[in-house]
Amino acid sequence: MALADLQALENRATMGTYARNPVEFVRGEGTRLWDSEGNEYLDFLAGISVVQIGHCHPALVEAVTEQARRLVHVGNLFYTEPALRLAARLSEVSLGGKVFLSNSGAEAVECALKLARRRRPGGGFVVAEGGFHGRTMGALSATPQEAKQAPFAPLVPGFAAVPREDPEALAAAVSDQTAAVVLEPVQGESGIHPLSEEVLHAAREACDRHGALLIFDEIQCGMGRTGEIWAWQAVGVRPDVMTAAKGLGGGLPIGACVTTPEHADVLQPGDHGSTFAGGPVVAAAANAVLEVVTDAALLASVREQGARLLEGLRGLELDARGRGLMLAFRADDGPGLARRLLLEQRLVVHATGPDTVRLLPPLTVTEAEVDDAVTRLAAALG
Ligand SMILES: *Cc1c(COP(=O)(O)O)cnc(C)c1O
């Protein structure tokens, strides 16, 4: 089908919630994508930090294919091995408690919010300005952005936002009535803003002082993205509960909410559930991704290629920031530059706002691909 026909179909058949670029992708391999006209692209977005181990990684393709041949779905009234193995492995490489699997990031956040409320009935939530936690009503209520929230008021009550770089304001907002503080250690959607160590430590201390939970949303910054499996590991501030999604399934939809042992049994039978969650196919994919992402050599490569990319951006005199392979730079016209990069240089990136371009390549990106991306950027910047 020609692109114009796809666009006509989109207009006729889908709710107009997305601003799509005029490209139809039909194939991927590693960091490469191909469009329907046969053009080859370098993917430095990875479906927004989702295609964590590259397009069609052989281990993921094999795990999914093999599982799809045997069993696709029975639901959570029965046992299936892939999800239980995944939960055990996820816990082992994170907080050591228990896991609730979901189908998306927002749902992982909903689970964390419900857990915190269940533990401290009626308790409130403290969130940071610039944070993004998802589009469902609970997760949206934790996302203090006027443009996203206003059309859907009234939101879930009980959420208070503080400036993201003010440890005192954060500490002052937490009380004995606080159920949880919810933070992204590195804010993603708002343009790659690592929260300072002071803020993360202040959050930990305030939560300890008032018996509130510290929830880290690692949906975008986790799964090896920053060069550690979880972003909090570099800072040494351990949350009580964390969420993962995006890169966890390597392209298949899955999320997870993980606790420390102390909070492992807050949610009780009947408190929460999901029809699709933990299905054998997505769990098989996530098991394959986790195996690749927890490899020390891969994590070292993320740090190395991330540093190389950051250096490359700064070499172009760009004002760049971020950690590992979670980077962004300032641009006068971010959306315009992203569009030129896509259509003229065939480099896939994303503008998070009018003045910010975000880079999130697959963690398997090679040195040559990093250099290639910097060359394409240099060409687009003219
Ligand atoms: C993307 C994202 C979410 C929402 O995930 P969905 O799968 O789109 O529901 C939540 N938190 C963070 C930090 C994210 O980046």
Tab-separated table of C-alpha atoms and ligand atoms in Angstrom:
chain	number	residue	atom	x	y	z
A	1	MET	CA	0.000	0.000	0.000
A	2	ALA	CA	1.357	3.446	-0.862
A	3	LEU	CA	2.107	5.878	1.947
A	4	ALA	CA	-0.721	8.193	0.840
A	5	ASP	CA	-3.179	5.294	1.104
A	6	LEU	CA	-1.913	4.473	4.605
A	7	GLN	CA	-2.395	8.088	5.587
A	8	ALA	CA	-5.940	8.065	4.222
A	9	LEU	CA	-6.645	4.878	6.181
A	10	GLU	CA	-5.202	6.415	9.307
A	11	ASN	CA	-7.424	9.470	8.966
A	12	ARG	CA	-10.502	7.395	8.338
A	13	ALA	CA	-9.967	4.598	10.847
A	14	THR	CA	-7.843	5.718	13.780
A	15	MET	CA	-8.350	8.309	16.501
A	16	GLY	CA	-6.052	11.217	15.762
A	17	THR	CA	-3.811	10.796	18.778
A	18	TYR	CA	-0.456	10.458	16.999
A	19	ALA	CA	1.622	12.807	14.864
A	20	ARG	CA	3.352	10.299	12.623
A	21	ASN	CA	6.318	10.908	10.361
A	22	PRO	CA	5.720	10.206	6.659
A	23	VAL	CA	7.700	6.947	6.626
A	24	GLU	CA	6.493	3.349	6.636
A	25	PHE	CA	8.997	0.912	8.146
A	26	VAL	CA	8.806	-2.670	6.977
A	27	ARG	CA	11.957	-4.371	8.292
A	28	GLY	CA	14.615	-4.061	10.976
A	29	GLU	CA	17.904	-5.662	11.917
A	30	GLY	CA	20.110	-4.523	14.777
A	31	THR	CA	20.355	-0.723	14.637
A	32	ARG	CA	19.062	-0.640	11.012
A	33	LEU	CA	15.565	-0.070	9.683
A	34	TRP	CA	14.237	-0.225	6.110
A	35	ASP	CA	11.251	1.670	4.756
A	36	SER	CA	8.748	0.478	2.161
A	37	GLU	CA	10.805	2.063	-0.613
A	38	GLY	CA	13.925	0.148	0.358
A	39	ASN	CA	15.765	3.034	2.041
A	40	GLU	CA	18.030	2.097	4.941
A	41	TYR	CA	17.974	4.049	8.224
A	42	LEU	CA	20.058	4.151	11.385
A	43	ASP	CA	17.719	3.842	14.364
A	44	PHE	CA	18.811	6.008	17.293
A	45	LEU	CA	15.385	5.974	18.918
A	46	ALA	CA	14.634	2.242	19.234
A	47	GLY	CA	10.887	2.807	19.483
A	48	ILE	CA	11.567	5.125	22.470
A	49	SER	CA	13.950	2.900	24.412
A	50	VAL	CA	11.972	-0.254	23.642
A	51	VAL	CA	14.014	-2.170	21.069
A	52	GLN	CA	16.698	-2.603	23.706
A	53	ILE	CA	18.800	-5.309	22.049
A	54	GLY	CA	18.247	-4.167	18.472
A	55	HIS	CA	15.672	-5.087	15.860
A	56	CYS	CA	14.983	-8.783	15.424
A	57	HIS	CA	17.777	-9.938	17.734
A	58	PRO	CA	18.197	-13.669	16.991
A	59	ALA	CA	17.796	-14.681	20.661
A	60	LEU	CA	14.508	-12.780	20.952
A	61	VAL	CA	13.168	-13.998	17.602
A	62	GLU	CA	13.978	-17.578	18.509
A	63	ALA	CA	12.468	-17.360	22.009
A	64	VAL	CA	9.249	-15.790	20.691
A	65	THR	CA	8.915	-18.113	17.700
A	66	GLU	CA	9.521	-21.214	19.737
A	67	GLN	CA	7.044	-20.148	22.429
A	68	ALA	CA	4.387	-19.045	19.929
A	69	ARG	CA	4.535	-22.498	18.359
A	70	ARG	CA	3.868	-24.186	21.699
A	71	LEU	CA	1.494	-21.965	23.680
A	72	VAL	CA	0.422	-18.314	23.384
A	73	HIS	CA	-2.086	-17.745	26.192
A	74	VAL	CA	-3.869	-19.445	29.061
A	75	GLY	CA	-4.076	-16.605	31.601
A	76	ASN	CA	-3.177	-16.292	35.245
A	77	LEU	CA	-5.519	-18.978	36.543
A	78	PHE	CA	-2.837	-21.510	35.602
A	79	TYR	CA	0.906	-21.972	35.726
A	80	THR	CA	3.216	-21.153	32.838
A	81	GLU	CA	6.963	-21.191	33.252
A	82	PRO	CA	8.270	-18.187	31.254
A	83	ALA	CA	6.566	-15.543	33.444
A	84	LEU	CA	7.586	-17.150	36.711
A	85	ARG	CA	11.161	-17.512	35.528
A	86	LEU	CA	11.077	-13.867	34.430
A	87	ALA	CA	9.748	-12.668	37.796
A	88	ALA	CA	12.448	-14.568	39.666
A	89	ARG	CA	15.204	-13.220	37.433
A	90	LEU	CA	13.878	-9.638	37.547
A	91	SER	CA	13.746	-9.714	41.327
A	92	GLU	CA	17.232	-11.199	41.512
A	93	VAL	CA	18.751	-8.391	39.418
A	94	SER	CA	16.847	-5.591	41.165
A	95	LEU	CA	15.238	-5.334	44.609
A	96	GLY	CA	15.034	-8.956	45.708
A	97	GLY	CA	11.331	-8.923	46.588
A	98	LYS	CA	8.316	-9.847	44.481
A	99	VAL	CA	7.078	-8.904	41.017
A	100	PHE	CA	3.721	-8.061	39.434
A	101	LEU	CA	3.840	-8.312	35.659
A	102	SER	CA	1.731	-6.010	33.494
A	103	ASN	CA	1.326	-5.198	29.799
A	104	SER	CA	2.707	-1.672	29.713
A	105	GLY	CA	4.536	1.018	31.597
A	106	ALA	CA	1.455	2.869	32.784
A	107	GLU	CA	0.072	-0.354	34.216
A	108	ALA	CA	3.312	-1.021	36.080
A	109	VAL	CA	2.955	2.463	37.591
A	110	GLU	CA	-0.695	1.790	38.498
A	111	CYS	CA	0.426	-1.310	40.368
A	112	ALA	CA	3.048	0.684	42.287
A	113	LEU	CA	0.493	3.395	43.172
A	114	LYS	CA	-2.074	0.839	44.326
A	115	LEU	CA	0.552	-0.965	46.400
A	116	ALA	CA	1.525	2.296	48.121
A	117	ARG	CA	-2.132	3.170	48.841
A	118	ARG	CA	-2.866	-0.321	50.068
A	119	ARG	CA	0.011	0.006	52.524
A	120	ARG	CA	-0.924	3.487	53.717
A	121	PRO	CA	-4.683	3.859	53.186
A	122	GLY	CA	-5.699	7.303	51.944
A	123	GLY	CA	-2.067	8.378	51.641
A	124	GLY	CA	-0.882	11.018	49.165
A	125	PHE	CA	1.818	11.007	46.513
A	126	VAL	CA	4.710	13.376	45.886
A	127	VAL	CA	5.982	13.629	42.311
A	128	ALA	CA	8.515	15.795	40.496
A	129	GLU	CA	7.809	18.449	37.887
A	130	GLY	CA	8.875	17.199	34.470
A	131	GLY	CA	8.130	13.613	35.451
A	132	PHE	CA	6.215	11.309	33.147
A	133	HIS	CA	4.553	8.135	34.378
A	134	GLY	CA	1.959	7.248	31.754
A	135	ARG	CA	-1.462	8.010	30.301
A	136	THR	CA	-3.927	6.062	32.440
A	137	MET	CA	-5.824	8.159	34.990
A	138	GLY	CA	-3.615	7.194	37.950
A	139	ALA	CA	-0.315	7.443	36.095
A	140	LEU	CA	-1.500	10.669	34.432
A	141	SER	CA	-2.308	12.105	37.851
A	142	ALA	CA	1.352	11.424	38.741
A	143	THR	CA	2.445	13.311	35.604
A	144	PRO	CA	2.309	17.014	36.485
A	145	GLN	CA	2.091	18.467	32.985
A	146	GLU	CA	-0.717	20.918	32.407
A	147	ALA	CA	-1.175	20.111	28.720
A	148	LYS	CA	-1.495	16.378	29.344
A	149	GLN	CA	-3.669	16.643	32.467
A	150	ALA	CA	-6.019	19.574	31.901
A	151	PRO	CA	-8.332	18.000	29.278
A	152	PHE	CA	-9.042	15.095	31.626
A	153	ALA	CA	-9.728	16.848	34.917
A	154	PRO	CA	-10.704	15.971	37.534
A	155	LEU	CA	-7.756	13.644	38.020
A	156	VAL	CA	-7.133	11.224	40.862
A	157	PRO	CA	-6.794	13.354	44.001
A	158	GLY	CA	-3.790	13.233	46.329
A	159	PHE	CA	-0.862	14.105	44.072
A	160	ALA	CA	1.497	16.991	44.883
A	161	ALA	CA	4.278	18.105	42.540
A	162	VAL	CA	7.575	19.675	43.595
A	163	PRO	CA	10.357	21.226	41.448
A	164	ARG	CA	12.652	18.471	40.248
A	165	GLU	CA	15.864	20.055	41.489
A	166	ASP	CA	14.851	21.207	44.949
A	167	PRO	CA	15.742	18.662	47.671
A	168	GLU	CA	14.310	20.882	50.435
A	169	ALA	CA	10.968	21.333	48.708
A	170	LEU	CA	10.774	17.610	48.168
A	171	ALA	CA	11.594	16.818	51.794
A	172	ALA	CA	9.052	19.400	52.971
A	173	ALA	CA	6.303	17.864	50.830
A	174	VAL	CA	6.617	14.433	52.461
A	175	SER	CA	4.661	13.754	55.653
A	176	ASP	CA	3.267	10.890	57.727
A	177	GLN	CA	0.289	10.986	55.332
A	178	THR	CA	2.449	10.370	52.272
A	179	ALA	CA	1.957	6.968	50.675
A	180	ALA	CA	4.905	7.362	48.300
A	181	VAL	CA	7.336	9.608	46.498
A	182	VAL	CA	7.397	8.705	42.795
A	183	LEU	CA	10.426	9.718	40.712
A	184	GLU	CA	12.167	8.896	37.448
A	185	PRO	CA	15.897	8.784	38.357
A	186	VAL	CA	16.487	10.103	34.832
A	187	GLN	CA	13.449	11.888	33.417
A	188	GLY	CA	12.903	10.701	29.860
A	189	GLU	CA	9.831	12.194	28.192
A	190	SER	CA	10.620	15.701	29.415
A	191	GLY	CA	13.963	15.629	27.590
A	192	ILE	CA	16.530	13.481	29.476
A	193	HIS	CA	17.090	15.134	32.835
A	194	PRO	CA	19.046	13.066	35.356
A	195	LEU	CA	17.843	13.982	38.856
A	196	SER	CA	20.727	15.043	41.092
A	197	GLU	CA	22.106	12.757	43.778
A	198	GLU	CA	20.979	15.339	46.350
A	199	VAL	CA	17.369	15.044	45.238
A	200	LEU	CA	17.419	11.241	45.205
A	201	HIS	CA	19.082	11.065	48.632
A	202	ALA	CA	16.652	13.666	50.003
A	203	ALA	CA	13.752	11.570	48.715
A	204	ARG	CA	15.155	8.436	50.360
A	205	GLU	CA	15.669	10.200	53.691
A	206	ALA	CA	12.237	11.853	53.678
A	207	CYS	CA	10.555	8.522	52.910
A	208	ASP	CA	12.479	6.788	55.704
A	209	ARG	CA	11.649	9.558	58.162
A	210	HIS	CA	7.918	9.403	57.416
A	211	GLY	CA	7.475	5.733	56.612
A	212	ALA	CA	6.541	6.479	52.998
A	213	LEU	CA	7.543	4.340	50.034
A	214	LEU	CA	10.152	5.492	47.548
A	215	ILE	CA	9.055	4.427	44.076
A	216	PHE	CA	11.459	4.757	41.152
A	217	ASP	CA	9.995	4.669	37.676
A	218	GLU	CA	12.748	2.986	35.642
A	219	ILE	CA	10.514	2.375	32.639
A	220	GLN	CA	12.700	4.445	30.329
A	221	CYS	CA	16.023	4.691	32.202
A	222	GLY	CA	16.200	1.058	33.341
A	223	MET	CA	17.077	-2.211	31.593
A	224	GLY	CA	20.688	-1.178	30.995
A	225	ARG	CA	19.886	2.124	29.301
A	226	THR	CA	22.267	4.216	31.435
A	227	GLY	CA	25.058	1.634	31.556
A	228	GLU	CA	23.820	0.065	34.801
A	229	ILE	CA	20.922	-2.365	34.798
A	230	TRP	CA	18.963	0.268	36.772
A	231	ALA	CA	19.761	3.985	36.917
A	232	TRP	CA	19.503	4.022	40.729
A	233	GLN	CA	22.486	1.687	40.992
A	234	ALA	CA	24.885	4.421	39.869
A	235	VAL	CA	23.601	6.768	42.569
A	236	GLY	CA	23.332	4.178	45.320
A	237	VAL	CA	19.811	5.194	46.335
A	238	ARG	CA	17.679	2.076	46.560
A	239	PRO	CA	13.916	2.417	46.136
A	240	ASP	CA	11.282	0.296	47.913
A	241	VAL	CA	9.386	-0.308	44.697
A	242	MET	CA	10.363	0.155	41.077
A	243	THR	CA	8.727	-0.103	37.698
A	244	ALA	CA	10.156	-1.390	34.433
A	245	ALA	CA	8.621	-1.705	30.944
A	246	LYS	CA	9.727	-0.305	27.548
A	247	GLY	CA	13.076	-2.111	27.023
A	248	LEU	CA	12.016	-5.097	29.127
A	249	GLY	CA	10.208	-6.819	26.254
A	250	GLY	CA	12.630	-5.694	23.550
A	251	GLY	CA	9.623	-4.634	21.437
A	252	LEU	CA	6.881	-6.794	22.934
A	253	PRO	CA	4.499	-5.134	25.399
A	254	ILE	CA	5.329	-5.931	29.001
A	255	GLY	CA	5.792	-4.056	32.257
A	256	ALA	CA	6.741	-4.997	35.785
A	257	CYS	CA	6.410	-3.616	39.294
A	258	VAL	CA	9.080	-4.950	41.664
A	259	THR	CA	9.392	-4.605	45.441
A	260	THR	CA	12.004	-5.153	48.103
A	261	PRO	CA	11.416	-8.214	50.340
A	262	GLU	CA	9.935	-5.916	52.995
A	263	HIS	CA	7.041	-4.846	50.760
A	264	ALA	CA	6.643	-8.077	48.832
A	265	ASP	CA	3.316	-9.059	50.381
A	266	VAL	CA	1.458	-5.744	50.548
A	267	LEU	CA	-0.850	-6.664	47.665
A	268	GLN	CA	-3.085	-9.555	48.630
A	269	PRO	CA	-5.235	-12.014	46.627
A	270	GLY	CA	-7.873	-10.089	44.684
A	271	ASP	CA	-6.159	-6.712	45.095
A	272	HIS	CA	-4.874	-6.518	41.533
A	273	GLY	CA	-4.786	-8.465	38.311
A	274	SER	CA	-4.529	-8.471	34.550
A	275	THR	CA	-5.942	-10.702	31.834
A	276	PHE	CA	-2.982	-10.661	29.470
A	277	ALA	CA	-0.062	-9.988	31.807
A	278	GLY	CA	2.789	-12.445	31.962
A	279	GLY	CA	1.719	-14.257	28.826
A	280	PRO	CA	4.211	-16.909	27.731
A	281	VAL	CA	5.248	-15.179	24.492
A	282	VAL	CA	6.037	-11.750	25.952
A	283	ALA	CA	7.649	-13.359	28.985
A	284	ALA	CA	9.851	-15.488	26.724
A	285	ALA	CA	10.897	-12.300	24.923
A	286	ALA	CA	11.670	-10.528	28.199
A	287	ASN	CA	13.718	-13.476	29.435
A	288	ALA	CA	15.796	-13.267	26.253
A	289	VAL	CA	16.250	-9.493	26.633
A	290	LEU	CA	17.216	-9.742	30.311
A	291	GLU	CA	19.855	-12.308	29.494
A	292	VAL	CA	21.502	-9.935	26.991
A	293	VAL	CA	21.083	-6.763	29.044
A	294	THR	CA	22.467	-8.141	32.321
A	295	ASP	CA	25.719	-9.182	30.634
A	296	ALA	CA	28.607	-7.158	32.096
A	297	ALA	CA	30.255	-6.742	28.687
A	298	LEU	CA	27.055	-5.302	27.194
A	299	LEU	CA	26.699	-2.835	30.073
A	300	ALA	CA	30.340	-1.794	29.665
A	301	SER	CA	29.663	-1.231	25.973
A	302	VAL	CA	26.648	0.968	26.809
A	303	ARG	CA	28.869	3.157	28.966
A	304	GLU	CA	31.602	3.229	26.326
A	305	GLN	CA	29.373	3.945	23.322
A	306	GLY	CA	27.355	6.413	25.391
A	307	ALA	CA	30.529	8.340	26.240
A	308	ARG	CA	31.594	8.217	22.586
A	309	LEU	CA	28.225	9.535	21.407
A	310	LEU	CA	28.210	12.285	24.038
A	311	GLU	CA	31.716	13.295	22.976
A	312	GLY	CA	30.631	13.253	19.334
A	313	LEU	CA	27.681	15.551	20.093
A	314	ARG	CA	29.892	17.931	22.041
A	315	GLY	CA	32.380	17.823	19.166
A	316	LEU	CA	29.573	19.288	17.022
A	317	GLU	CA	29.283	22.033	19.652
A	318	LEU	CA	25.949	20.742	20.796
A	319	ASP	CA	24.789	21.292	24.369
A	320	ALA	CA	24.349	17.613	25.257
A	321	ARG	CA	23.382	15.760	28.441
A	322	GLY	CA	22.416	12.341	29.734
A	323	ARG	CA	23.798	9.027	30.933
A	324	GLY	CA	24.893	5.967	28.995
A	325	LEU	CA	22.821	5.648	25.828
A	326	MET	CA	20.107	7.979	27.133
A	327	LEU	CA	21.163	11.318	25.667
A	328	ALA	CA	19.685	14.598	24.470
A	329	PHE	CA	20.914	17.877	23.079
A	330	ARG	CA	19.516	21.368	22.661
A	331	ALA	CA	18.445	22.480	19.192
A	332	ASP	CA	16.785	25.727	18.127
A	333	ASP	CA	14.144	23.818	16.180
A	334	GLY	CA	14.137	20.271	17.574
A	335	PRO	CA	11.170	18.959	15.566
A	336	GLY	CA	12.515	20.473	12.345
A	337	LEU	CA	15.958	18.979	12.905
A	338	ALA	CA	14.506	15.557	13.792
A	339	ARG	CA	12.460	15.637	10.592
A	340	ARG	CA	15.476	16.577	8.454
A	341	LEU	CA	17.531	13.851	10.109
A	342	LEU	CA	14.833	11.305	9.318
A	343	LEU	CA	13.993	12.324	5.760
A	344	GLU	CA	17.370	13.546	4.507
A	345	GLN	CA	20.003	11.775	6.624
A	346	ARG	CA	17.937	8.676	7.407
A	347	LEU	CA	18.789	8.884	11.095
A	348	VAL	CA	15.851	8.165	13.422
A	349	VAL	CA	15.742	10.400	16.531
A	350	HIS	CA	12.982	12.193	18.437
A	351	ALA	CA	12.295	15.769	19.503
A	352	THR	CA	10.857	15.780	23.031
A	353	GLY	CA	9.919	19.433	22.721
A	354	PRO	CA	10.614	22.568	20.696
A	355	ASP	CA	14.283	22.725	21.735
A	356	THR	CA	15.354	19.172	22.601
A	357	VAL	CA	16.345	16.160	20.511
A	358	ARG	CA	16.581	12.773	22.253
A	359	LEU	CA	18.821	9.837	21.327
A	360	LEU	CA	18.070	6.300	22.566
A	361	PRO	CA	19.796	3.782	20.287
A	362	PRO	CA	19.596	0.031	20.904
A	363	LEU	CA	22.083	-0.974	23.612
A	364	THR	CA	23.790	-3.204	21.062
A	365	VAL	CA	24.818	-0.182	18.941
A	366	THR	CA	28.384	-0.437	17.607
A	367	GLU	CA	31.193	2.106	17.616
A	368	ALA	CA	30.935	2.419	13.823
A	369	GLU	CA	27.196	3.129	14.089
A	370	VAL	CA	27.783	5.796	16.748
A	371	ASP	CA	30.336	7.482	14.471
A	372	ASP	CA	27.964	7.153	11.514
A	373	ALA	CA	25.159	8.835	13.486
A	374	VAL	CA	27.448	11.726	14.456
A	375	THR	CA	28.440	12.138	10.792
A	376	ARG	CA	24.765	12.266	9.751
A	377	LEU	CA	24.054	14.807	12.496
A	378	ALA	CA	26.957	16.947	11.334
A	379	ALA	CA	25.543	16.868	7.797
A	380	ALA	CA	22.053	17.859	8.969
A	381	LEU	CA	23.423	20.695	11.064
A	382	GLY	CA	25.184	21.850	7.898
B	1	LIG	C1	6.929	5.486	28.598
B	1	LIG	C2	6.899	5.700	30.050
B	1	LIG	C3	5.777	5.338	30.822
B	1	LIG	C4	4.507	4.814	30.218
B	1	LIG	O1	4.695	3.594	29.564
B	1	LIG	P1	3.553	3.049	28.560
B	1	LIG	O2	4.056	1.678	28.197
B	1	LIG	O3	3.491	3.995	27.410
B	1	LIG	O4	2.292	2.999	29.327
B	1	LIG	C5	5.856	5.521	32.183
B	1	LIG	N1	6.962	6.000	32.776
B	1	LIG	C6	8.060	6.356	32.066
B	1	LIG	C7	9.264	6.863	32.768
B	1	LIG	C8	8.053	6.227	30.674
B	1	LIG	O5	9.124	6.602	29.964
